[in-house]
Amino acid sequence: MDDPILTIEERTAINAGRWFSTLSPSLRHDILRCAYVKRHKDGDLLAARGDPPDEWLACARGAVRVSSTSISGKQVTLTYVEPGVWFGDVAIFDGDRRTHDAYAHGETTTLCVAKADFKKILATHVELYEALLRLHARRIRQLYGLVEDLNTLPLRARLAKQLLHLLRSYGVSSLSDSREMRIGLQLAQEELAQLLGASRQRVNQELKAMEREEVIRIEPGGLVVRDREALMRIVESDH
């Protein structure tokens, strides 16, 4: 069921978003004034490939899994949109249809702006054009970085880098040991492998090796990072 009001935690995630927080107060106000809240259960389809773009969205809680389907019919996860990140604007800009499927990963909240309102905000705030160009430039840089890592870094370093990213976005301090942090986003090893462009078996081998080295701990509910500095050293040693 839709809830018209963001919780304090959800509003904080939106306002603290790396991109959204750089906008002027008046632009942020107009975006939030037009926006409405949707709440989703795990696995709910938010947008399907081929759909006409009718909303600009931001993740306020949980995660949005962006995926595509291979020729053989296998679903491949490309990325997870984290709280505070806006997405879905490309299709609105070029007028073409959605290029990927988007699903809720866990209990998820999205903040949505209808296409007509998005266009009105653009007409009112020229600032938004430049801001979106910066957003797209950052995405391109990230994409180039991912392609470079895939071609230059061994799987161990790519895995360590991905775990550090997940830790920054979803890290939760351990109550029993302040040095440890749990990754709050629960990913199956197959899902983690898809993000890294590797097989589940190879990712499992690397995770087991990191566990033996006491860098991480594998638990039924997910991964716990025991030594963040060790993960950073793994990444740096392969650059």
PDB file of C-alpha atoms in Angstrom:
ATOM      1  CA  MET A   1       0.000   0.000   0.000  1.00  0.00           C
ATOM      2  CA  ASP A   2       1.268   3.464  -0.849  1.00  0.00           C
ATOM      3  CA  ASP A   3       2.126   5.771   2.029  1.00  0.00           C
ATOM      4  CA  PRO A   4       2.209   9.504   1.237  1.00  0.00           C
ATOM      5  CA  ILE A   5       4.805  10.317   3.899  1.00  0.00           C
ATOM      6  CA  LEU A   6       8.477   9.398   4.086  1.00  0.00           C
ATOM      7  CA  THR A   7       9.767   8.262   7.457  1.00  0.00           C
ATOM      8  CA  ILE A   8      12.466  10.358   9.107  1.00  0.00           C
ATOM      9  CA  GLU A   9      15.100   7.797   8.066  1.00  0.00           C
ATOM     10  CA  GLU A  10      13.872   7.748   4.462  1.00  0.00           C
ATOM     11  CA  ARG A  11      13.783  11.552   4.203  1.00  0.00           C
ATOM     12  CA  THR A  12      17.287  11.697   5.660  1.00  0.00           C
ATOM     13  CA  ALA A  13      18.509   9.209   3.022  1.00  0.00           C
ATOM     14  CA  ILE A  14      17.018  11.329   0.223  1.00  0.00           C
ATOM     15  CA  ASN A  15      18.321  14.658   1.547  1.00  0.00           C
ATOM     16  CA  ALA A  16      21.782  13.226   2.216  1.00  0.00           C
ATOM     17  CA  GLY A  17      22.099  11.739  -1.273  1.00  0.00           C
ATOM     18  CA  ARG A  18      25.419  12.713  -2.845  1.00  0.00           C
ATOM     19  CA  TRP A  19      23.739  14.288  -5.886  1.00  0.00           C
ATOM     20  CA  PHE A  20      20.478  15.583  -4.410  1.00  0.00           C
ATOM     21  CA  SER A  21      22.271  17.391  -1.557  1.00  0.00           C
ATOM     22  CA  THR A  22      24.131  19.600  -4.089  1.00  0.00           C
ATOM     23  CA  LEU A  23      20.910  21.076  -5.510  1.00  0.00           C
ATOM     24  CA  SER A  24      19.640  24.488  -4.459  1.00  0.00           C
ATOM     25  CA  PRO A  25      17.065  24.561  -1.621  1.00  0.00           C
ATOM     26  CA  SER A  26      14.322  25.821  -3.973  1.00  0.00           C
ATOM     27  CA  LEU A  27      14.931  23.019  -6.489  1.00  0.00           C
ATOM     28  CA  ARG A  28      14.973  20.363  -3.762  1.00  0.00           C
ATOM     29  CA  HIS A  29      11.755  21.830  -2.376  1.00  0.00           C
ATOM     30  CA  ASP A  30       9.960  21.695  -5.748  1.00  0.00           C
ATOM     31  CA  ILE A  31      11.090  18.113  -6.405  1.00  0.00           C
ATOM     32  CA  LEU A  32       9.895  16.925  -2.995  1.00  0.00           C
ATOM     33  CA  ARG A  33       6.649  18.901  -3.312  1.00  0.00           C
ATOM     34  CA  CYS A  34       5.763  17.023  -6.512  1.00  0.00           C
ATOM     35  CA  ALA A  35       7.004  13.625  -5.333  1.00  0.00           C
ATOM     36  CA  TYR A  36       4.911  10.767  -3.979  1.00  0.00           C
ATOM     37  CA  VAL A  37       5.927   7.698  -2.011  1.00  0.00           C
ATOM     38  CA  LYS A  38       5.575   4.038  -2.972  1.00  0.00           C
ATOM     39  CA  ARG A  39       6.354   1.072  -0.752  1.00  0.00           C
ATOM     40  CA  HIS A  40       7.306  -2.273  -2.244  1.00  0.00           C
ATOM     41  CA  LYS A  41       7.712  -5.816  -1.021  1.00  0.00           C
ATOM     42  CA  ASP A  42      10.725  -7.929  -1.913  1.00  0.00           C
ATOM     43  CA  GLY A  43      10.606  -8.924  -5.581  1.00  0.00           C
ATOM     44  CA  ASP A  44       7.958  -6.394  -6.648  1.00  0.00           C
ATOM     45  CA  LEU A  45       8.422  -5.180 -10.234  1.00  0.00           C
ATOM     46  CA  LEU A  46       8.915  -1.404 -10.293  1.00  0.00           C
ATOM     47  CA  ALA A  47       9.474  -0.990 -14.022  1.00  0.00           C
ATOM     48  CA  ALA A  48       9.798  -3.421 -16.919  1.00  0.00           C
ATOM     49  CA  ARG A  49      12.024  -3.271 -19.955  1.00  0.00           C
ATOM     50  CA  GLY A  50      10.014  -1.821 -22.828  1.00  0.00           C
ATOM     51  CA  ASP A  51       7.698   0.197 -20.583  1.00  0.00           C
ATOM     52  CA  PRO A  52       7.137   3.841 -21.510  1.00  0.00           C
ATOM     53  CA  PRO A  53       8.863   6.126 -18.988  1.00  0.00           C
ATOM     54  CA  ASP A  54       6.239   7.666 -16.734  1.00  0.00           C
ATOM     55  CA  GLU A  55       8.200   8.308 -13.527  1.00  0.00           C
ATOM     56  CA  TRP A  56      11.501   9.639 -12.262  1.00  0.00           C
ATOM     57  CA  LEU A  57      12.481   7.702  -9.154  1.00  0.00           C
ATOM     58  CA  ALA A  58      14.755   7.677  -6.145  1.00  0.00           C
ATOM     59  CA  CYS A  59      15.434   4.870  -3.707  1.00  0.00           C
ATOM     60  CA  ALA A  60      14.618   5.992  -0.153  1.00  0.00           C
ATOM     61  CA  ARG A  61      14.979   2.641   1.643  1.00  0.00           C
ATOM     62  CA  GLY A  62      16.146  -0.848   0.764  1.00  0.00           C
ATOM     63  CA  ALA A  63      17.495  -1.353  -2.751  1.00  0.00           C
ATOM     64  CA  VAL A  64      16.341  -1.516  -6.357  1.00  0.00           C
ATOM     65  CA  ARG A  65      17.789  -4.376  -8.396  1.00  0.00           C
ATOM     66  CA  VAL A  66      18.340  -3.425 -12.029  1.00  0.00           C
ATOM     67  CA  SER A  67      18.518  -6.446 -14.318  1.00  0.00           C
ATOM     68  CA  SER A  68      18.287  -7.659 -17.884  1.00  0.00           C
ATOM     69  CA  THR A  69      17.365 -10.995 -19.436  1.00  0.00           C
ATOM     70  CA  SER A  70      19.833 -12.905 -21.608  1.00  0.00           C
ATOM     71  CA  ILE A  71      18.958 -14.586 -24.888  1.00  0.00           C
ATOM     72  CA  SER A  72      18.691 -17.906 -23.016  1.00  0.00           C
ATOM     73  CA  GLY A  73      16.137 -16.350 -20.667  1.00  0.00           C
ATOM     74  CA  LYS A  74      18.442 -16.053 -17.654  1.00  0.00           C
ATOM     75  CA  GLN A  75      18.021 -12.908 -15.555  1.00  0.00           C
ATOM     76  CA  VAL A  76      21.291 -11.051 -14.959  1.00  0.00           C
ATOM     77  CA  THR A  77      21.680  -8.423 -12.232  1.00  0.00           C
ATOM     78  CA  LEU A  78      23.564  -5.324 -13.366  1.00  0.00           C
ATOM     79  CA  THR A  79      23.483  -3.125 -10.285  1.00  0.00           C
ATOM     80  CA  TYR A  80      21.654  -2.263  -7.080  1.00  0.00           C
ATOM     81  CA  VAL A  81      20.351   1.269  -6.612  1.00  0.00           C
ATOM     82  CA  GLU A  82      20.985   2.342  -3.031  1.00  0.00           C
ATOM     83  CA  PRO A  83      19.106   4.825  -0.812  1.00  0.00           C
ATOM     84  CA  GLY A  84      19.562   8.441  -1.882  1.00  0.00           C
ATOM     85  CA  VAL A  85      20.174   7.626  -5.554  1.00  0.00           C
ATOM     86  CA  TRP A  86      17.864   8.887  -8.339  1.00  0.00           C
ATOM     87  CA  PHE A  87      17.293   6.881 -11.518  1.00  0.00           C
ATOM     88  CA  GLY A  88      14.963   6.491 -14.499  1.00  0.00           C
ATOM     89  CA  ASP A  89      15.672   9.910 -15.990  1.00  0.00           C
ATOM     90  CA  VAL A  90      17.438   8.682 -19.147  1.00  0.00           C
ATOM     91  CA  ALA A  91      14.280   7.262 -20.728  1.00  0.00           C
ATOM     92  CA  ILE A  92      12.343  10.420 -19.860  1.00  0.00           C
ATOM     93  CA  PHE A  93      15.038  12.539 -21.516  1.00  0.00           C
ATOM     94  CA  ASP A  94      15.309  10.652 -24.808  1.00  0.00           C
ATOM     95  CA  GLY A  95      11.643   9.631 -24.964  1.00  0.00           C
ATOM     96  CA  ASP A  96      12.525   5.979 -25.570  1.00  0.00           C
ATOM     97  CA  ARG A  97      11.303   3.000 -23.541  1.00  0.00           C
ATOM     98  CA  ARG A  98      12.851   1.558 -20.399  1.00  0.00           C
ATOM     99  CA  THR A  99      16.013  -0.422 -21.141  1.00  0.00           C
ATOM    100  CA  HIS A 100      16.035  -2.681 -18.064  1.00  0.00           C
ATOM    101  CA  ASP A 101      13.827  -4.297 -15.451  1.00  0.00           C
ATOM    102  CA  ALA A 102      13.788  -2.860 -11.923  1.00  0.00           C
ATOM    103  CA  TYR A 103      12.750  -4.913  -8.886  1.00  0.00           C
ATOM    104  CA  ALA A 104      12.534  -4.192  -5.172  1.00  0.00           C
ATOM    105  CA  HIS A 105      15.269  -6.016  -3.265  1.00  0.00           C
ATOM    106  CA  GLY A 106      13.934  -6.495   0.232  1.00  0.00           C
ATOM    107  CA  GLU A 107      11.399  -4.101   1.734  1.00  0.00           C
ATOM    108  CA  THR A 108      11.924  -1.006  -0.413  1.00  0.00           C
ATOM    109  CA  THR A 109      10.611   2.551  -0.557  1.00  0.00           C
ATOM    110  CA  THR A 110      10.803   4.730  -3.657  1.00  0.00           C
ATOM    111  CA  LEU A 111      10.134   8.416  -4.119  1.00  0.00           C
ATOM    112  CA  CYS A 112       8.518   9.120  -7.492  1.00  0.00           C
ATOM    113  CA  VAL A 113       8.011  12.191  -9.677  1.00  0.00           C
ATOM    114  CA  ALA A 114       5.541  11.886 -12.560  1.00  0.00           C
ATOM    115  CA  LYS A 115       6.933  12.596 -16.035  1.00  0.00           C
ATOM    116  CA  ALA A 116       4.708  15.675 -16.472  1.00  0.00           C
ATOM    117  CA  ASP A 117       5.922  17.134 -13.170  1.00  0.00           C
ATOM    118  CA  PHE A 118       9.532  16.313 -14.068  1.00  0.00           C
ATOM    119  CA  LYS A 119       9.127  18.342 -17.273  1.00  0.00           C
ATOM    120  CA  LYS A 120       7.584  21.253 -15.332  1.00  0.00           C
ATOM    121  CA  ILE A 121      10.472  21.282 -12.872  1.00  0.00           C
ATOM    122  CA  LEU A 122      12.932  21.319 -15.773  1.00  0.00           C
ATOM    123  CA  ALA A 123      11.113  24.293 -17.276  1.00  0.00           C
ATOM    124  CA  THR A 124      11.163  26.150 -13.962  1.00  0.00           C
ATOM    125  CA  HIS A 125      14.699  25.313 -12.833  1.00  0.00           C
ATOM    126  CA  VAL A 126      17.363  25.569 -15.528  1.00  0.00           C
ATOM    127  CA  GLU A 127      19.762  24.439 -12.802  1.00  0.00           C
ATOM    128  CA  LEU A 128      18.365  20.913 -13.102  1.00  0.00           C
ATOM    129  CA  TYR A 129      19.743  20.501 -16.631  1.00  0.00           C
ATOM    130  CA  GLU A 130      23.319  21.062 -15.486  1.00  0.00           C
ATOM    131  CA  ALA A 131      22.761  18.956 -12.376  1.00  0.00           C
ATOM    132  CA  LEU A 132      21.514  16.023 -14.461  1.00  0.00           C
ATOM    133  CA  LEU A 133      24.497  16.398 -16.800  1.00  0.00           C
ATOM    134  CA  ARG A 134      26.762  16.039 -13.746  1.00  0.00           C
ATOM    135  CA  LEU A 135      24.779  12.995 -12.642  1.00  0.00           C
ATOM    136  CA  HIS A 136      25.100  11.357 -16.059  1.00  0.00           C
ATOM    137  CA  ALA A 137      28.820  12.203 -16.236  1.00  0.00           C
ATOM    138  CA  ARG A 138      29.334  10.467 -12.895  1.00  0.00           C
ATOM    139  CA  ARG A 139      27.477   7.400 -14.163  1.00  0.00           C
ATOM    140  CA  ILE A 140      29.683   7.292 -17.277  1.00  0.00           C
ATOM    141  CA  ARG A 141      32.829   7.528 -15.142  1.00  0.00           C
ATOM    142  CA  GLN A 142      31.558   4.692 -12.953  1.00  0.00           C
ATOM    143  CA  LEU A 143      30.753   2.591 -16.011  1.00  0.00           C
ATOM    144  CA  TYR A 144      34.225   3.121 -17.485  1.00  0.00           C
ATOM    145  CA  GLY A 145      35.713   2.242 -14.101  1.00  0.00           C
ATOM    146  CA  LEU A 146      33.739  -1.003 -13.965  1.00  0.00           C
ATOM    147  CA  VAL A 147      34.841  -1.978 -17.479  1.00  0.00           C
ATOM    148  CA  GLU A 148      38.464  -1.149 -16.623  1.00  0.00           C
ATOM    149  CA  ASP A 149      38.323  -3.192 -13.403  1.00  0.00           C
ATOM    150  CA  LEU A 150      36.789  -6.135 -15.260  1.00  0.00           C
ATOM    151  CA  ASN A 151      39.687  -6.132 -17.709  1.00  0.00           C
ATOM    152  CA  THR A 152      42.590  -5.291 -15.401  1.00  0.00           C
ATOM    153  CA  LEU A 153      41.852  -6.498 -11.860  1.00  0.00           C
ATOM    154  CA  PRO A 154      41.791 -10.103 -10.664  1.00  0.00           C
ATOM    155  CA  LEU A 155      38.558 -11.375  -9.167  1.00  0.00           C
ATOM    156  CA  ARG A 156      39.910 -11.117  -5.606  1.00  0.00           C
ATOM    157  CA  ALA A 157      40.485  -7.362  -5.971  1.00  0.00           C
ATOM    158  CA  ARG A 158      37.141  -6.792  -7.693  1.00  0.00           C
ATOM    159  CA  LEU A 159      35.380  -8.684  -4.901  1.00  0.00           C
ATOM    160  CA  ALA A 160      37.158  -6.653  -2.214  1.00  0.00           C
ATOM    161  CA  LYS A 161      36.241  -3.433  -4.026  1.00  0.00           C
ATOM    162  CA  GLN A 162      32.585  -4.501  -4.281  1.00  0.00           C
ATOM    163  CA  LEU A 163      32.463  -5.427  -0.597  1.00  0.00           C
ATOM    164  CA  LEU A 164      33.866  -2.002   0.330  1.00  0.00           C
ATOM    165  CA  HIS A 165      31.202  -0.329  -1.817  1.00  0.00           C
ATOM    166  CA  LEU A 166      28.451  -2.378  -0.170  1.00  0.00           C
ATOM    167  CA  LEU A 167      29.916  -1.549   3.220  1.00  0.00           C
ATOM    168  CA  ARG A 168      29.757   2.198   2.512  1.00  0.00           C
ATOM    169  CA  SER A 169      26.148   1.943   1.340  1.00  0.00           C
ATOM    170  CA  TYR A 170      24.747  -0.703   3.681  1.00  0.00           C
ATOM    171  CA  GLY A 171      27.233  -1.092   6.523  1.00  0.00           C
ATOM    172  CA  VAL A 172      25.737  -1.692   9.980  1.00  0.00           C
ATOM    173  CA  SER A 173      27.964  -1.617  13.065  1.00  0.00           C
ATOM    174  CA  SER A 174      28.154  -4.872  14.992  1.00  0.00           C
ATOM    175  CA  LEU A 175      26.754  -4.749  18.523  1.00  0.00           C
ATOM    176  CA  SER A 176      29.136  -7.424  19.770  1.00  0.00           C
ATOM    177  CA  ASP A 177      32.350  -6.032  18.209  1.00  0.00           C
ATOM    178  CA  SER A 178      32.760  -2.373  17.229  1.00  0.00           C
ATOM    179  CA  ARG A 179      35.520  -3.299  14.758  1.00  0.00           C
ATOM    180  CA  GLU A 180      33.144  -5.431  12.700  1.00  0.00           C
ATOM    181  CA  MET A 181      30.463  -4.249  10.290  1.00  0.00           C
ATOM    182  CA  ARG A 182      27.657  -6.252   8.762  1.00  0.00           C
ATOM    183  CA  ILE A 183      26.604  -5.627   5.152  1.00  0.00           C
ATOM    184  CA  GLY A 184      22.892  -4.916   5.570  1.00  0.00           C
ATOM    185  CA  LEU A 185      22.020  -5.723   1.954  1.00  0.00           C
ATOM    186  CA  GLN A 186      21.442  -9.469   1.748  1.00  0.00           C
ATOM    187  CA  LEU A 187      22.850 -10.873  -1.493  1.00  0.00           C
ATOM    188  CA  ALA A 188      22.996 -14.484  -2.550  1.00  0.00           C
ATOM    189  CA  GLN A 189      26.424 -15.530  -3.827  1.00  0.00           C
ATOM    190  CA  GLU A 190      24.920 -15.894  -7.300  1.00  0.00           C
ATOM    191  CA  GLU A 191      23.780 -12.251  -7.184  1.00  0.00           C
ATOM    192  CA  LEU A 192      27.195 -11.105  -5.991  1.00  0.00           C
ATOM    193  CA  ALA A 193      28.823 -13.142  -8.761  1.00  0.00           C
ATOM    194  CA  GLN A 194      26.659 -11.448 -11.399  1.00  0.00           C
ATOM    195  CA  LEU A 195      27.816  -8.025 -10.206  1.00  0.00           C
ATOM    196  CA  LEU A 196      31.416  -9.160 -10.624  1.00  0.00           C
ATOM    197  CA  GLY A 197      31.014 -10.921 -13.970  1.00  0.00           C
ATOM    198  CA  ALA A 198      32.209 -14.208 -12.506  1.00  0.00           C
ATOM    199  CA  SER A 199      30.857 -17.641 -11.660  1.00  0.00           C
ATOM    200  CA  ARG A 200      29.296 -18.355  -8.287  1.00  0.00           C
ATOM    201  CA  GLN A 201      31.870 -21.098  -7.679  1.00  0.00           C
ATOM    202  CA  ARG A 202      34.839 -18.728  -8.137  1.00  0.00           C
ATOM    203  CA  VAL A 203      33.276 -16.057  -5.937  1.00  0.00           C
ATOM    204  CA  ASN A 204      32.588 -18.683  -3.267  1.00  0.00           C
ATOM    205  CA  GLN A 205      36.260 -19.733  -3.368  1.00  0.00           C
ATOM    206  CA  GLU A 206      37.438 -16.137  -2.895  1.00  0.00           C
ATOM    207  CA  LEU A 207      34.964 -15.530  -0.053  1.00  0.00           C
ATOM    208  CA  LYS A 208      36.131 -18.703   1.704  1.00  0.00           C
ATOM    209  CA  ALA A 209      39.753 -17.582   1.320  1.00  0.00           C
ATOM    210  CA  MET A 210      38.938 -14.164   2.813  1.00  0.00           C
ATOM    211  CA  GLU A 211      37.133 -15.886   5.668  1.00  0.00           C
ATOM    212  CA  ARG A 212      40.179 -18.063   6.409  1.00  0.00           C
ATOM    213  CA  GLU A 213      42.288 -14.890   6.468  1.00  0.00           C
ATOM    214  CA  GLU A 214      39.777 -13.393   8.973  1.00  0.00           C
ATOM    215  CA  VAL A 215      38.955 -10.504   6.641  1.00  0.00           C
ATOM    216  CA  ILE A 216      35.261 -11.408   6.530  1.00  0.00           C
ATOM    217  CA  ARG A 217      32.866 -13.845   8.141  1.00  0.00           C
ATOM    218  CA  ILE A 218      30.175 -15.666   6.169  1.00  0.00           C
ATOM    219  CA  GLU A 219      26.908 -16.036   8.071  1.00  0.00           C
ATOM    220  CA  PRO A 220      23.480 -17.367   7.046  1.00  0.00           C
ATOM    221  CA  GLY A 221      22.115 -13.805   7.093  1.00  0.00           C
ATOM    222  CA  GLY A 222      24.910 -12.320   4.977  1.00  0.00           C
ATOM    223  CA  LEU A 223      28.486 -11.096   5.226  1.00  0.00           C
ATOM    224  CA  VAL A 224      30.312  -9.471   8.115  1.00  0.00           C
ATOM    225  CA  VAL A 225      33.470  -7.457   7.383  1.00  0.00           C
ATOM    226  CA  ARG A 226      35.980  -8.077  10.169  1.00  0.00           C
ATOM    227  CA  ASP A 227      38.926  -6.127   8.725  1.00  0.00           C
ATOM    228  CA  ARG A 228      38.065  -3.208   6.445  1.00  0.00           C
ATOM    229  CA  GLU A 229      41.714  -2.178   6.131  1.00  0.00           C
ATOM    230  CA  ALA A 230      42.596  -5.628   4.829  1.00  0.00           C
ATOM    231  CA  LEU A 231      39.994  -5.258   2.069  1.00  0.00           C
ATOM    232  CA  MET A 232      41.525  -1.900   1.140  1.00  0.00           C
ATOM    233  CA  ARG A 233      44.983  -3.457   0.994  1.00  0.00           C
ATOM    234  CA  ILE A 234      43.721  -6.169  -1.351  1.00  0.00           C
ATOM    235  CA  VAL A 235      42.371  -3.521  -3.723  1.00  0.00           C
ATOM    236  CA  GLU A 236      45.476  -1.322  -3.552  1.00  0.00           C
ATOM    237  CA  SER A 237      47.899  -4.198  -4.055  1.00  0.00           C
ATOM    238  CA  ASP A 238      46.358  -4.998  -7.452  1.00  0.00           C
ATOM    239  CA  HIS A 239      46.260  -1.438  -8.835  1.00  0.00           C
TER     240      HIS A 239
END
